[in-house]
């Protein structure tokens, strides 16, 4: 999947530079390349894609349950019987909808009052209705207090303010890549 995306990017004519960089002069970036060496691109306009990486919230039992992030979920070789998505952001919603359309039972647990928390309420309401119409269970205003079991095995029971079903996967969220981290990968494994 990543190779395909890189090929499409290269075919677009854009120059994709993978590495850690910093501005060294106006309109000039020094880049230490991932595969060694360095480049110094100069341009009138510089576009930075700093990305995010998947994060696992500090919820009791969640890290021990070894939940999948969006990265590992795309590498699954089988469909989960039941997918629990923790968080109502776009990546989790896309994964939830895809797995439901392939036949999994799906439950979304969102701590906030609506899905896609940064969207206007009418957009969030439309998303909620669409997902529920597809048979996805959505729990809004529900904080996961703890998790027992292990992802992908017989049973994980999220302990939430409102009870939810057994699960095999969770999508906890994304965090900005810290400034100066040197990371050039927009997504990194957290488990």
XYZ file of C-alpha atoms in Angstrom:
191
model
C 0.000 0.000 0.000
C 2.783 2.433 0.925
C 4.769 1.527 -2.208
C 1.708 2.214 -4.362
C 1.239 5.650 -2.748
C 4.919 6.501 -3.247
C 4.699 5.463 -6.917
C 1.627 7.675 -7.418
C 3.408 10.582 -5.745
C 6.460 10.164 -7.987
C 4.265 9.894 -11.088
C 2.665 13.254 -10.211
C 5.944 15.025 -10.951
C 6.378 16.301 -7.417
C 9.709 15.862 -5.686
C 9.172 13.750 -2.549
C 12.070 14.035 -0.123
C 12.015 11.649 2.845
C 14.122 12.833 5.740
C 14.482 15.238 8.632
C 14.812 18.874 7.663
C 15.001 22.394 8.951
C 15.145 25.855 7.458
C 18.763 26.928 7.094
C 18.105 30.196 5.214
C 15.084 31.988 3.738
C 13.280 29.609 1.344
C 16.057 27.019 1.887
C 15.795 23.718 3.749
C 18.617 21.410 4.758
C 17.418 17.789 4.724
C 19.189 14.763 6.187
C 17.874 11.954 3.975
C 16.475 8.760 5.499
C 18.762 6.620 3.350
C 21.854 8.744 4.051
C 23.205 11.874 2.481
C 21.696 15.326 2.407
C 19.808 17.675 0.102
C 19.289 21.421 0.160
C 16.114 22.293 -1.761
C 15.361 25.960 -2.442
C 11.983 27.269 -3.553
C 9.707 30.268 -3.631
C 7.047 28.185 -1.868
C 7.795 25.411 0.569
C 5.114 22.892 1.576
C 5.753 20.876 4.719
C 3.860 17.676 5.470
C 4.815 17.047 9.080
C 2.090 14.470 9.631
C 0.855 12.773 12.747
C 1.436 9.424 14.349
C -1.008 7.058 15.972
C -1.276 7.289 19.741
C -2.640 4.971 22.379
C -4.434 6.890 25.160
C -3.404 6.303 28.752
C -6.467 4.168 29.495
C -5.988 1.353 32.029
C -5.449 -1.942 30.205
C -5.521 -0.481 26.694
C -1.801 -0.709 25.911
C -1.676 -4.241 27.364
C -4.576 -5.207 25.074
C -2.295 -4.434 22.092
C -4.881 -2.499 20.060
C -4.249 -1.972 16.383
C -3.659 1.498 15.047
C -4.775 2.442 11.552
C -1.401 1.183 10.252
C -1.778 -2.375 11.556
C -5.472 -2.457 10.690
C -4.630 -2.000 7.021
C -2.340 -5.038 7.241
C -4.985 -7.416 8.617
C -5.316 -10.662 6.683
C -8.754 -11.431 8.082
C -11.879 -9.499 8.916
C -12.579 -9.043 12.638
C -15.912 -10.398 13.858
C -16.422 -7.252 15.898
C -14.483 -4.008 15.594
C -14.501 -1.439 18.390
C -13.166 1.957 17.384
C -12.148 4.248 20.215
C -12.559 7.804 18.997
C -14.789 9.399 16.404
C -12.205 11.047 14.142
C -12.070 10.584 10.387
C -9.525 7.759 10.236
C -11.467 5.690 12.757
C -14.780 6.419 11.023
C -13.362 5.311 7.666
C -12.045 2.085 9.176
C -15.363 1.491 10.945
C -17.378 1.962 7.767
C -15.071 -0.205 5.664
C -15.139 -3.093 8.149
C -18.922 -2.837 8.483
C -19.359 -2.940 4.718
C -17.154 -6.053 4.611
C -19.375 -7.696 7.244
C -17.932 -6.970 10.702
C -20.096 -5.819 13.585
C -18.802 -2.360 14.506
C -19.040 -0.182 17.606
C -17.639 3.353 17.865
C -16.969 4.871 21.307
C -16.516 8.663 21.291
C -15.929 10.646 24.492
C -17.178 13.898 22.991
C -20.745 14.930 22.245
C -20.424 14.302 18.493
C -18.402 12.436 15.874
C -15.761 14.435 13.969
C -15.465 16.885 16.847
C -14.040 19.753 14.781
C -16.894 19.710 12.289
C -20.099 21.718 12.427
C -22.888 19.899 14.257
C -24.951 19.399 11.069
C -22.032 17.534 9.455
C -21.519 15.428 12.581
C -25.241 14.626 12.724
C -25.232 13.525 9.081
C -22.214 11.271 9.720
C -23.910 9.753 12.763
C -27.129 9.037 10.850
C -25.239 7.511 7.924
C -23.195 5.206 10.166
C -26.211 4.123 12.198
C -28.152 3.465 8.977
C -25.327 1.086 7.993
C -25.725 -0.815 11.268
C -22.819 0.695 13.183
C -23.422 1.198 16.913
C -22.228 4.599 18.112
C -21.824 5.648 21.750
C -21.334 9.407 22.142
C -20.308 11.055 25.410
C -18.782 7.754 26.490
C -15.370 7.605 28.098
C -13.502 4.297 28.082
C -12.454 3.756 31.697
C -10.525 0.541 31.128
C -10.005 -2.445 28.845
C -9.608 -6.140 29.672
C -8.340 -8.884 27.376
C -6.292 -8.703 24.220
C -7.123 -7.317 20.791
C -7.871 -9.963 18.181
C -8.518 -12.724 20.684
C -11.761 -14.022 22.070
C -12.891 -10.981 23.992
C -12.052 -7.456 25.007
C -14.614 -5.710 27.136
C -14.189 -1.947 27.196
C -15.407 -0.704 30.563
C -17.183 2.501 29.668
C -19.723 4.800 31.248
C -22.211 3.016 29.019
C -21.480 -0.692 28.465
C -20.336 -1.830 25.041
C -19.730 -5.146 23.290
C -16.670 -7.332 22.936
C -14.026 -6.057 20.567
C -11.089 -7.111 18.466
C -9.568 -3.787 17.425
C -9.383 -0.157 18.465
C -8.309 3.071 16.733
C -7.272 5.397 19.515
C -6.232 8.567 17.722
C -3.404 10.612 16.310
C -0.954 13.115 17.693
C 1.253 15.653 15.940
C 4.840 14.570 15.451
C 6.819 16.495 18.089
C 8.918 19.404 16.862
C 12.541 18.425 16.482
C 11.832 14.713 16.791
C 13.625 13.979 13.547
C 10.790 11.697 12.528
C 9.993 11.775 8.848
C 7.308 9.110 8.874
C 3.792 10.520 9.063
C 2.594 7.398 10.888
C 4.469 5.280 13.397
C 3.538 2.223 15.410
C 2.766 2.935 19.049
C 2.270 -0.609 20.303
